[in-house]
CSV table of C-alpha atoms and ligand atoms in Angstrom, one decimal:
chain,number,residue,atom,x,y,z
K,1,UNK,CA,-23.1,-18.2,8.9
K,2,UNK,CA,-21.7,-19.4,12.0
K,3,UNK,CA,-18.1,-19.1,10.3
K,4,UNK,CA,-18.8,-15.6,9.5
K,5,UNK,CA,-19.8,-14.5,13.0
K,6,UNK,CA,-17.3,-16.1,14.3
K,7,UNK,CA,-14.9,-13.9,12.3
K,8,UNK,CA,-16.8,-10.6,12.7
K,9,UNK,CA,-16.6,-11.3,16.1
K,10,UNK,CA,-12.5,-12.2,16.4
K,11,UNK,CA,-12.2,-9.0,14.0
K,12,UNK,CA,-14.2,-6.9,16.6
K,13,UNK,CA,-11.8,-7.9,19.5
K,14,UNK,CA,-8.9,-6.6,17.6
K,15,UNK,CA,-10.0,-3.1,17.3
K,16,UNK,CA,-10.3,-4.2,13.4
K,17,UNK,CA,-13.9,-4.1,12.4
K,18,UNK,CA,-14.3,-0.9,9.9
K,19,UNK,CA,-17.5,0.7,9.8
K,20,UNK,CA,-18.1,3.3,6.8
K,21,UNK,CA,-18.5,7.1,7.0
K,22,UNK,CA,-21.2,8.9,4.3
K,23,UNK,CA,-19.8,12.2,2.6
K,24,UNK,CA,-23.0,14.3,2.0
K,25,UNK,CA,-20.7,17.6,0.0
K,26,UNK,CA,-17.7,17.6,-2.7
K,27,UNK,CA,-14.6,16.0,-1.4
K,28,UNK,CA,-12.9,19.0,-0.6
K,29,UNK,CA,-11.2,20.9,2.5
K,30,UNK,CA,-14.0,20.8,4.7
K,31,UNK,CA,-16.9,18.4,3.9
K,32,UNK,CA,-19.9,17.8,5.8
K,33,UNK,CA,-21.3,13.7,7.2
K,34,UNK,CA,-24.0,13.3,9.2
K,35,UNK,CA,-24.9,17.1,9.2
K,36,UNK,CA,-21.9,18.2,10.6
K,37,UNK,CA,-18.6,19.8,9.1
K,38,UNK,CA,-15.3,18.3,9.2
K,39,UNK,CA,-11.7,19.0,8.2
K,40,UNK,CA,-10.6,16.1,6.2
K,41,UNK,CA,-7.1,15.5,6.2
K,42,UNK,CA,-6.6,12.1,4.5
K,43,UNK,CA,-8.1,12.9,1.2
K,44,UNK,CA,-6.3,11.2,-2.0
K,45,UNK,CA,-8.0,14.3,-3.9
K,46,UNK,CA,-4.2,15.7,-3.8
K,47,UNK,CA,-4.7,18.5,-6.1
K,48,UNK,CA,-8.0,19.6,-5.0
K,49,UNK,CA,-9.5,19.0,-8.8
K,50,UNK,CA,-12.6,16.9,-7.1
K,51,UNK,CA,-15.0,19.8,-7.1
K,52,UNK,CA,-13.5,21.8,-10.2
K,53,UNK,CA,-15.9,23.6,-12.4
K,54,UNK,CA,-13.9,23.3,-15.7
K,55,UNK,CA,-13.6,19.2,-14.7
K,56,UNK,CA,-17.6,19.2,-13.9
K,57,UNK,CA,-18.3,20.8,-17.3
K,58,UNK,CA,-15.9,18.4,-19.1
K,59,UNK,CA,-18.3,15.6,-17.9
K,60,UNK,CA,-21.3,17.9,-18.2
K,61,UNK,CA,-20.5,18.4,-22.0
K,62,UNK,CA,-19.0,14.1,-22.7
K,63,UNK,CA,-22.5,13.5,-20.8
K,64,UNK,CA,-24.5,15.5,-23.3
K,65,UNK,CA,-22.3,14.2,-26.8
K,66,UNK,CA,-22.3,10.2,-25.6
K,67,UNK,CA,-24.9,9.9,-22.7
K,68,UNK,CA,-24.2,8.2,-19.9
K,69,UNK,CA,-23.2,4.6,-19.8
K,70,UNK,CA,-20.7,3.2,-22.0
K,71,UNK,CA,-22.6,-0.2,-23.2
K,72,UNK,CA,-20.1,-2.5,-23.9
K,73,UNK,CA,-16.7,-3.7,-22.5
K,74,UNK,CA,-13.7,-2.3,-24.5
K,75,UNK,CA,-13.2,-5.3,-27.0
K,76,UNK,CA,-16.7,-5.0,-28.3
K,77,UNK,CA,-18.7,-1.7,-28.2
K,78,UNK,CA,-17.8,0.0,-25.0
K,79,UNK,CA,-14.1,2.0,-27.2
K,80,UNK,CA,-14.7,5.6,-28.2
K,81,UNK,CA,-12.7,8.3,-29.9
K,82,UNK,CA,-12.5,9.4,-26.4
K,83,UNK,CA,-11.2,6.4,-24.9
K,84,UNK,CA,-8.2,6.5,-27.5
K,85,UNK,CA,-7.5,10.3,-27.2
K,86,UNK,CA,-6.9,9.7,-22.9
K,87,UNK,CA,-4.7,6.7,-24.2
K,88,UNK,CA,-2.9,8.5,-26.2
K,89,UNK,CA,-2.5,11.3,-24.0
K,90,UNK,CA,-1.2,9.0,-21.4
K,91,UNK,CA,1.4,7.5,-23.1
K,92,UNK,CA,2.8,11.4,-24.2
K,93,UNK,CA,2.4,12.4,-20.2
K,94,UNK,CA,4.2,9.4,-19.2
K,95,UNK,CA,7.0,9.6,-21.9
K,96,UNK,CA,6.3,6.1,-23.2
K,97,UNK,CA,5.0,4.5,-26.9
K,98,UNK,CA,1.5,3.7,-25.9
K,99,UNK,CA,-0.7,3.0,-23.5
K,100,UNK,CA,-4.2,1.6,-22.1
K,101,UNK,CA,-6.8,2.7,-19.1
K,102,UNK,CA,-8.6,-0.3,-17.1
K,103,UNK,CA,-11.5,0.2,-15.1
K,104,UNK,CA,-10.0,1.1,-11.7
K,105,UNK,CA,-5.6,1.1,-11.1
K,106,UNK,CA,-6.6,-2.3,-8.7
K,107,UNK,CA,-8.1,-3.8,-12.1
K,108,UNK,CA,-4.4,-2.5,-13.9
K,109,UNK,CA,-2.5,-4.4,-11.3
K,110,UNK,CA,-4.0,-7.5,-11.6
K,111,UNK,CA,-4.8,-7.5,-14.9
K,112,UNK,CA,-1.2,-6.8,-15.7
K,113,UNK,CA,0.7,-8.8,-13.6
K,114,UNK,CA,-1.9,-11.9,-14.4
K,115,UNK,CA,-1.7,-11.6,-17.9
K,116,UNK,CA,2.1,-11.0,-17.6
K,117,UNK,CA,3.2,-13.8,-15.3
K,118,UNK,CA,2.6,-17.5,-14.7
K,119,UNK,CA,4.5,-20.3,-12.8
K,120,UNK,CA,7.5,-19.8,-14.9
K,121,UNK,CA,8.1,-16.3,-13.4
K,122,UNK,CA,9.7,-14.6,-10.1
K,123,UNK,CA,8.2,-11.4,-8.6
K,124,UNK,CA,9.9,-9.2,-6.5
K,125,UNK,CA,7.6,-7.0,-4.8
K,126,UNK,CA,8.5,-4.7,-2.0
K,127,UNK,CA,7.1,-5.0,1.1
K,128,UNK,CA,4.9,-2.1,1.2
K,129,UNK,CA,3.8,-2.8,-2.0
K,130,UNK,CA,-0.7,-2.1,-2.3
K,131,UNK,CA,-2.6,-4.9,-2.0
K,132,UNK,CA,-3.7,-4.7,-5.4
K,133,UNK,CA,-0.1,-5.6,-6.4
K,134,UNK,CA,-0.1,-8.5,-4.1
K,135,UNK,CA,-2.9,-9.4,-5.1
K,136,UNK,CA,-1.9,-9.4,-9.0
K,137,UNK,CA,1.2,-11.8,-8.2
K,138,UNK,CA,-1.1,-14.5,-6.7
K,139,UNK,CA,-3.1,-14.6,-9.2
K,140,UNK,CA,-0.8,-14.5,-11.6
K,141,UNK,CA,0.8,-17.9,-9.9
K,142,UNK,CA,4.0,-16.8,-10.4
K,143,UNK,CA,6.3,-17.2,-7.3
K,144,UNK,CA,6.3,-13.8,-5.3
K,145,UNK,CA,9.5,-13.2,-3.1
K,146,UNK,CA,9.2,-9.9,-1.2
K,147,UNK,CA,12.4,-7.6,-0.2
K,148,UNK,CA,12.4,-5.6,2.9
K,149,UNK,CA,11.2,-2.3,2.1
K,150,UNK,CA,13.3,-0.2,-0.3
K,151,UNK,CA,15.9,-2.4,0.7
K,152,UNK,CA,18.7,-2.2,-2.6
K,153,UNK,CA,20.9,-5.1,-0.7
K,154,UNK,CA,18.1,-7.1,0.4
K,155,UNK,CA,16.8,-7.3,-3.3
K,156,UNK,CA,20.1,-8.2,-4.4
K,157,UNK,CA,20.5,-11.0,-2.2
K,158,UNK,CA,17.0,-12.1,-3.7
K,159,UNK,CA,17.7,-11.9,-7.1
K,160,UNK,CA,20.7,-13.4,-6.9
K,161,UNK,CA,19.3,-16.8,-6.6
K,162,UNK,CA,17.1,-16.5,-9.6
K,163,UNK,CA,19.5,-16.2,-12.5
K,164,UNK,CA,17.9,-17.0,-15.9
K,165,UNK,CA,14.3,-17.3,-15.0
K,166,UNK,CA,12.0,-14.9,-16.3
K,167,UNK,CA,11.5,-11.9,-13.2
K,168,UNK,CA,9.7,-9.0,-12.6
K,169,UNK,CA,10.6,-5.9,-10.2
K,170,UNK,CA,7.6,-4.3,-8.7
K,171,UNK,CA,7.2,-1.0,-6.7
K,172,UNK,CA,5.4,1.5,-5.6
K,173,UNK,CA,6.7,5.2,-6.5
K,174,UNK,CA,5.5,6.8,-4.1
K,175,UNK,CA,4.5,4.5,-0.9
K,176,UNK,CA,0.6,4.9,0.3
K,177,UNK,CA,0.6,4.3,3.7
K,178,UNK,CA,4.4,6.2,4.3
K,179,UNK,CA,4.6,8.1,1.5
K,180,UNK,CA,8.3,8.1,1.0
K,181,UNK,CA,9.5,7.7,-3.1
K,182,UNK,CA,11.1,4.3,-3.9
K,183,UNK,CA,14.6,4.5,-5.6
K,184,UNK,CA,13.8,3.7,-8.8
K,185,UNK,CA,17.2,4.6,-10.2
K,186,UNK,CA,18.9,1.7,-7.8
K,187,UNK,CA,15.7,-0.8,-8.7
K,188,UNK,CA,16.9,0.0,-12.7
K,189,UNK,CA,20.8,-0.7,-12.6
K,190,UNK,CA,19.6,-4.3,-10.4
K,191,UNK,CA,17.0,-4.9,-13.2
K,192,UNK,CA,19.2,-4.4,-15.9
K,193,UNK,CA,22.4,-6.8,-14.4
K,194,UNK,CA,19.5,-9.6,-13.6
K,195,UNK,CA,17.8,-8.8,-17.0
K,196,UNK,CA,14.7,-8.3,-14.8
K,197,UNK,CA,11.3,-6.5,-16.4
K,198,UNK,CA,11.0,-3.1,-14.2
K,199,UNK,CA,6.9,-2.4,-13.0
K,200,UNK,CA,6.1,1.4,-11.4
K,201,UNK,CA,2.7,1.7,-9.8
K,202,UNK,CA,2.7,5.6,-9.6
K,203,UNK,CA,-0.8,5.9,-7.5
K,204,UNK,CA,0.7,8.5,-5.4
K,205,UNK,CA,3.1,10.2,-7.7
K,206,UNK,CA,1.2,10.9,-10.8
K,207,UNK,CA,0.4,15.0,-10.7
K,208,UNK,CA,2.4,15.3,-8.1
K,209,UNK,CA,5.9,15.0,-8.3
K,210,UNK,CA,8.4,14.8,-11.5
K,211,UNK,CA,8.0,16.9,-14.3
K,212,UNK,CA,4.6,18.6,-15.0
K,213,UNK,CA,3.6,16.2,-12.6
K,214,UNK,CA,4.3,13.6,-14.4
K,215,UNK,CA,5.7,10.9,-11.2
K,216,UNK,CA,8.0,9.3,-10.1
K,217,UNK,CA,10.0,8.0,-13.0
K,218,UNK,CA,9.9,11.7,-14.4
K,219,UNK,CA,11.2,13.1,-10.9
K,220,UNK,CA,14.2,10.7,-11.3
K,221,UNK,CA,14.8,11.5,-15.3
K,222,UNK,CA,13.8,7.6,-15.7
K,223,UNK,CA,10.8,7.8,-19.1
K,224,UNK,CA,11.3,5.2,-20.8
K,225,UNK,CA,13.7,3.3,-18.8
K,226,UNK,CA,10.8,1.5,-16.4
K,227,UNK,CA,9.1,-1.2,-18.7
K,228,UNK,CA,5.4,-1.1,-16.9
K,229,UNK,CA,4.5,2.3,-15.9
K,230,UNK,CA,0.9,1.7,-14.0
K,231,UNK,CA,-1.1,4.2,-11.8
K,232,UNK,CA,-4.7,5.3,-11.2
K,233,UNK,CA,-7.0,8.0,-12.5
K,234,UNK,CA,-8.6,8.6,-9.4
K,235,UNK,CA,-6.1,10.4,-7.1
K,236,UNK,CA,-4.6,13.6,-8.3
K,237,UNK,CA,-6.8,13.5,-11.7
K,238,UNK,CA,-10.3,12.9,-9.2
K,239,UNK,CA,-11.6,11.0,-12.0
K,240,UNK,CA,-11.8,7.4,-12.3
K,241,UNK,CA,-9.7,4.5,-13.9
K,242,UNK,CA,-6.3,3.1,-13.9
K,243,UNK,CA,-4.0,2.9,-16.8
K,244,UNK,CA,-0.7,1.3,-17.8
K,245,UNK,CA,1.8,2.3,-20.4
K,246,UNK,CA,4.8,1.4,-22.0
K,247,UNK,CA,5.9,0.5,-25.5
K,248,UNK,CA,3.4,-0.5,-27.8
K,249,UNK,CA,4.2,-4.9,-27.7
K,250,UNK,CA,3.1,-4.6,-24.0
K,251,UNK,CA,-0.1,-2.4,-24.7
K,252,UNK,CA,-1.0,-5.0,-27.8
K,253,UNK,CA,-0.4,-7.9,-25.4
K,254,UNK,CA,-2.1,-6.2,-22.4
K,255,UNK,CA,-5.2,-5.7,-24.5
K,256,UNK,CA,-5.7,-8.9,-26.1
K,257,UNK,CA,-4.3,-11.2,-22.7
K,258,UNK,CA,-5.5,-9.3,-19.9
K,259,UNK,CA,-9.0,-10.4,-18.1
K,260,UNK,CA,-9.7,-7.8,-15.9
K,261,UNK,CA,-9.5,-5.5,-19.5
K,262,UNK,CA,-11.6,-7.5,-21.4
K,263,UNK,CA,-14.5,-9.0,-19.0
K,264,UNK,CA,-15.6,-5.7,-17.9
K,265,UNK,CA,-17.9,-3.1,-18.7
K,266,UNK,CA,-15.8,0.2,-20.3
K,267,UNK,CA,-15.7,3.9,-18.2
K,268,UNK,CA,-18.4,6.2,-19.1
K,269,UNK,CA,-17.1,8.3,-21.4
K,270,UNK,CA,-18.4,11.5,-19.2
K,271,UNK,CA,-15.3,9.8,-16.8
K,272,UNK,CA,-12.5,9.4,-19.7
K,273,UNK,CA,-13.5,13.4,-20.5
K,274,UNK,CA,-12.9,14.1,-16.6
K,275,UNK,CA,-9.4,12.3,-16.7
K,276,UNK,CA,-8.4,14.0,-20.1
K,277,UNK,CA,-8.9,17.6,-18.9
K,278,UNK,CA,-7.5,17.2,-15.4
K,279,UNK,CA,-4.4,16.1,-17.3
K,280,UNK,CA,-4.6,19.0,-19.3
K,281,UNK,CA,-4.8,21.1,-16.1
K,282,UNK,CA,-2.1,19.3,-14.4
K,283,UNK,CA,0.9,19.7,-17.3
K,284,UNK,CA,-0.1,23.4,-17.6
K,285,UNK,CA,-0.6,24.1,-13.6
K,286,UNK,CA,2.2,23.6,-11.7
K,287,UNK,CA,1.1,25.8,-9.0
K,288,UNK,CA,-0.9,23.1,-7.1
K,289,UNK,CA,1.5,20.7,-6.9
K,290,UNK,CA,4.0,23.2,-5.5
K,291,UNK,CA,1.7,24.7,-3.2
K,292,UNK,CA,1.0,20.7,-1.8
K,293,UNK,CA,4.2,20.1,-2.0
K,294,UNK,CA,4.8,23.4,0.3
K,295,UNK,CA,2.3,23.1,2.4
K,296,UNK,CA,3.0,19.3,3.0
K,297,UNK,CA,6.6,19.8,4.2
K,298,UNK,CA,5.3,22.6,6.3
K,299,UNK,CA,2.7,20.6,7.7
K,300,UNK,CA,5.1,17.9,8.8
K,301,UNK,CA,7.9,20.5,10.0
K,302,UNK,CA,5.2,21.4,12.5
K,303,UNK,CA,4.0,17.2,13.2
K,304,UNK,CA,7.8,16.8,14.0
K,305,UNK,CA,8.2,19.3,16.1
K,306,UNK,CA,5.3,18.4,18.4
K,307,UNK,CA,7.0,15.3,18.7
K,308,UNK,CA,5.0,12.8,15.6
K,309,UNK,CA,6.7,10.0,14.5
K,310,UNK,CA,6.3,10.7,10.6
K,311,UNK,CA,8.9,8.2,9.3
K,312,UNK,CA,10.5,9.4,6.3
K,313,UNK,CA,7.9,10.7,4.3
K,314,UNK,CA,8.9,13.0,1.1
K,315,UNK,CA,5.2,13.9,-0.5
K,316,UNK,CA,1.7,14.6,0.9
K,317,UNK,CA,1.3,11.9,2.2
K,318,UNK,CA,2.4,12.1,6.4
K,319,UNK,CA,1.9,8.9,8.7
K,320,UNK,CA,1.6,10.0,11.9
K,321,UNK,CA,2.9,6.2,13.7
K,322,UNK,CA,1.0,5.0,17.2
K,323,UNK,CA,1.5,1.1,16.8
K,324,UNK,CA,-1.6,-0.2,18.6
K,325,UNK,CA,-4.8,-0.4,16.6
K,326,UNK,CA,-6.9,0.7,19.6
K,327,UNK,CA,-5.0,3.4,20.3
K,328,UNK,CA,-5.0,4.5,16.8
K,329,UNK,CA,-8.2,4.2,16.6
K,330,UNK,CA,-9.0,6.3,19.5
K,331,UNK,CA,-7.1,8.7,18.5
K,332,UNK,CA,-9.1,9.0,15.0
K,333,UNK,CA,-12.4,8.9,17.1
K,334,UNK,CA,-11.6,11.9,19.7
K,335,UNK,CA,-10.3,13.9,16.4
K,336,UNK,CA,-13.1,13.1,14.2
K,337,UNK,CA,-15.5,14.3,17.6
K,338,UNK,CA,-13.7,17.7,17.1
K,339,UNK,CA,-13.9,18.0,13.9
K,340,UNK,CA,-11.2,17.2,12.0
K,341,UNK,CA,-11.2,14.0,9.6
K,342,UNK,CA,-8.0,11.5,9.4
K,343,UNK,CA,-8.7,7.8,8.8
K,344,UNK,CA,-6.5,5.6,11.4
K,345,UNK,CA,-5.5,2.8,8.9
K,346,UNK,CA,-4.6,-1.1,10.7
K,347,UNK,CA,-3.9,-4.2,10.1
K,348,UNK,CA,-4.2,-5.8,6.7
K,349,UNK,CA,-3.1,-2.3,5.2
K,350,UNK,CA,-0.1,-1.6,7.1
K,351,UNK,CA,2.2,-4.3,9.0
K,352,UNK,CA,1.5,-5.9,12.4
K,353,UNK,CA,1.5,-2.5,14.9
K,354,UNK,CA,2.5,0.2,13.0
K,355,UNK,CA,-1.0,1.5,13.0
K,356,UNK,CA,-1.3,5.0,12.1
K,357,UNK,CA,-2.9,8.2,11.0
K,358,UNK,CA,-2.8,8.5,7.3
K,359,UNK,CA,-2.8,12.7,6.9
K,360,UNK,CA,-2.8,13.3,3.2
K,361,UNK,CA,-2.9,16.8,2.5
K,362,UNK,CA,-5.1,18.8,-0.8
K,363,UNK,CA,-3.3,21.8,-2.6
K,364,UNK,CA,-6.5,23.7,-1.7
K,365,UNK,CA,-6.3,23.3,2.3
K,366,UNK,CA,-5.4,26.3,3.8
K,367,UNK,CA,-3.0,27.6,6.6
K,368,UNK,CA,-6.1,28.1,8.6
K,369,UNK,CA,-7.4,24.3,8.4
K,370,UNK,CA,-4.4,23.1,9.0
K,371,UNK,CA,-3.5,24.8,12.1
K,372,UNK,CA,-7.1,23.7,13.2
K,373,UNK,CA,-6.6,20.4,12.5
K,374,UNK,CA,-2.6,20.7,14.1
K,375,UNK,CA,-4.0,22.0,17.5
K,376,UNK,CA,-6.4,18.9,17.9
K,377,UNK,CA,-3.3,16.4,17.1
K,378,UNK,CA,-1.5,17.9,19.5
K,379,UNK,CA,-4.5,18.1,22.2
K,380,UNK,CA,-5.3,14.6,21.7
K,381,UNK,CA,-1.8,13.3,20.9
K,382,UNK,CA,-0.8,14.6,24.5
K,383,UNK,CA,-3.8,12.7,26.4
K,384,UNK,CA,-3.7,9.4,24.7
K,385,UNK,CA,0.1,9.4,25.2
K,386,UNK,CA,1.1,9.4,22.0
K,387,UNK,CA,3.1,12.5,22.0
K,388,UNK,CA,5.0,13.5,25.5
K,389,UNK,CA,4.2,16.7,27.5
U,1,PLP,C1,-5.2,3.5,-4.8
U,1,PLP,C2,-4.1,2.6,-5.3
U,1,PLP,C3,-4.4,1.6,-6.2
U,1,PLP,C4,-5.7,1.3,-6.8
U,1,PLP,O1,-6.2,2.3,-7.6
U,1,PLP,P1,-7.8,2.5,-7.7
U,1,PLP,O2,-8.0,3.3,-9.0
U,1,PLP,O3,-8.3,3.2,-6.5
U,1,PLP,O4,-8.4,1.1,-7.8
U,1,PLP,C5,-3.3,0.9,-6.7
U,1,PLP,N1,-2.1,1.1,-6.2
U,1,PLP,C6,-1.8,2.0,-5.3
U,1,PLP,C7,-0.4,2.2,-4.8
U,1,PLP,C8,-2.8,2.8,-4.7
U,1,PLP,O5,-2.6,3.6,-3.8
């Protein structure tokens, strides 16, 4: 125990100790915690779908044909029809032969990359890459070699050296924490002169961006040209789950040789329902994404303007950058006092003091909330200094 304290202790005088927040309404605009209502501005619920009533029935309905739990892990008795139809449906969204949902997109990443790779294999991994990425590359035991972010010359120089052994390229599409889009068409022409496999974790893109919202290798005309598209069910689609396509050798291997598939319980199939018709939604609605999109690169005109260091961002997804973790955090607490709802994320999830706001915006806020929520950033920006004036 003492070992613990200790470190609860060191994490407290960092300004890193997280304590958790309770949503008591739908994950929406405005939500309420603690009895009071907020603004929340750094949902991953991009397209609104969380509180739909055509997505509530779909689980209503799966609920009422199968129940609730699923009673068995995929390899034995947890696989329904419904299971196969979201595979299925996945692999036509995504362009690709086949594909294959895990219990959560962390599960997909290590579970793919573990089952994938062993000490005979180099992985390149961006910088910025999710933890769940990283975390499939140890794993995996494979030697993991990052490149500076985005960085086309930098991952040259790396593979390089590594002629003839087997390698894997991994990215994010669209980055979480700065939410800029890798270049995937760059990443493709190295992979193909160092006969390098090509891996996609499209968290951030999927329903947003591309074609019908189809991410990031869509918005670059790429189906079919990345070898592992992977990406979770739970952002845009506000269900549940993580999935990976790609021809139908890697979805045969994935299933039989991948742990975090097989040792674990299957989704509900009240969940798989929820995915399948959000995906429906999404292909035939592009009006949410555009109005995000929109209302995002309004958003950050504005954030810009008042002086925010935003990076580059190109989606949703808008870092406002502060550096110290205290500072960040203070700035989260004063905003969240009036109101308004925008996690301040540290140290492990972004790098040494670029700690920041994460806004992430829905398709449903409105000009109203955000010009709420743009006022206090600017109020509070100006007295902890982070902004001038
Ligand atoms: C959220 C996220 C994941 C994990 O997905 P979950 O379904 O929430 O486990 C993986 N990769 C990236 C880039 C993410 O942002």
């Amino acid at each position: 125990m003492e070992y613990i304290n200790d470190k609860l202790l060191k994490t407290k005088e960092k300004g890193l100790f997280r304590v958790l927040k309770y949503i008591q309404t739908a994950q929406s605009p405005r939500v309420k915690i603690d009895g009071k209502n907020f603004i929340l501005l750094g949902s991953n619920n991009y397209l609104g779908l969380c509180d739909s009533p055509i997505l509530k029935k779909a689980a209503i309905d799966a609920i009422n044909k199968y129940g609730v739990g699923s009673g068995g892990s995929r390899l034995t008795t947890g696989s329904y029809d419904i299971h196969k139809r979201l595979e299925k449906k996945l692999a036509l969204f995504k362009g690709t032969q086949d594909g294959m949902i895990f219990n959560t997109g962390y599960m997909a990443n290590i579970g793919t990359i573990s089952a994938l790779c062993n000490r005979q294999w180099v992985i390149f991994s961006d910088r910025l890459n999710h933890a769940s990425i990283v975390d499939g590359c140890l794993l995996s035991g494979g030697k993991l070699i990052r490149y500076a972010h985005c960085n086309m010359d930098d991952l040259y120089n790396k593979l390089k050296n590594y002629r003839g052994t087997n390698n894997l390229i991994v990215t994010d599409g669209v980055f979480s924490m700065d939410g800029d889009i890798a270049p995937l068409p760059d990443i493709v022409e190295l992979a193909r002169k160092f006969k390098a496999l090509t891996m996609v974790d499209d968290a951030h893109g999927t329903g947003v961006i591309g074609k019908n919202g189809a991410g990031t290798c869509s918005y670059y005309d790429l189906e079919g040209e990345i070898d592992i598209n992977m990406g979770t069910l739970s952002k845009a689609i506000a269900s549940e789950g993580g999935y990976v396509t790609g021809n139908c050798e890697l979805i045969d291997y994935l299933k039989n040789f991948s742990r975090s598939f097989i040792y674990s319980t299957a989704l509900a199939p009240s969940t798989i329902a929820v995915s399948l018709k959000a995906i429906e939604i999404i292909e035939k609605d592009n009006t949410r994404r555009s109005d995000l999109l929109n209302m995002s690169n309004w958003f950050l005109c504005k954030l810009r303007a008042a002086g925010f260091n935003t990076l580059d961002t190109k989606t949703q997804i808008i870092p406002i950058i502060i550096g110290s973790s205290d500072i960040a955090v203070q700035f989260s607490k004063e905003l969240f006092e009036s109101g308004v709802y925008i996690p301040a994320i540290r140290p492990p999830s972004v790098p040494e003091g670029s700690s920041r706001l994460r806004i992430s915006l829905m398709a449903t806020h409105t000009e109203e909330d955000l010009l709420e929520a743009l006022t206090k950033l600017i109020a509070i920006g100006k007295k902890l200094s982070v902004i001038g004036g």
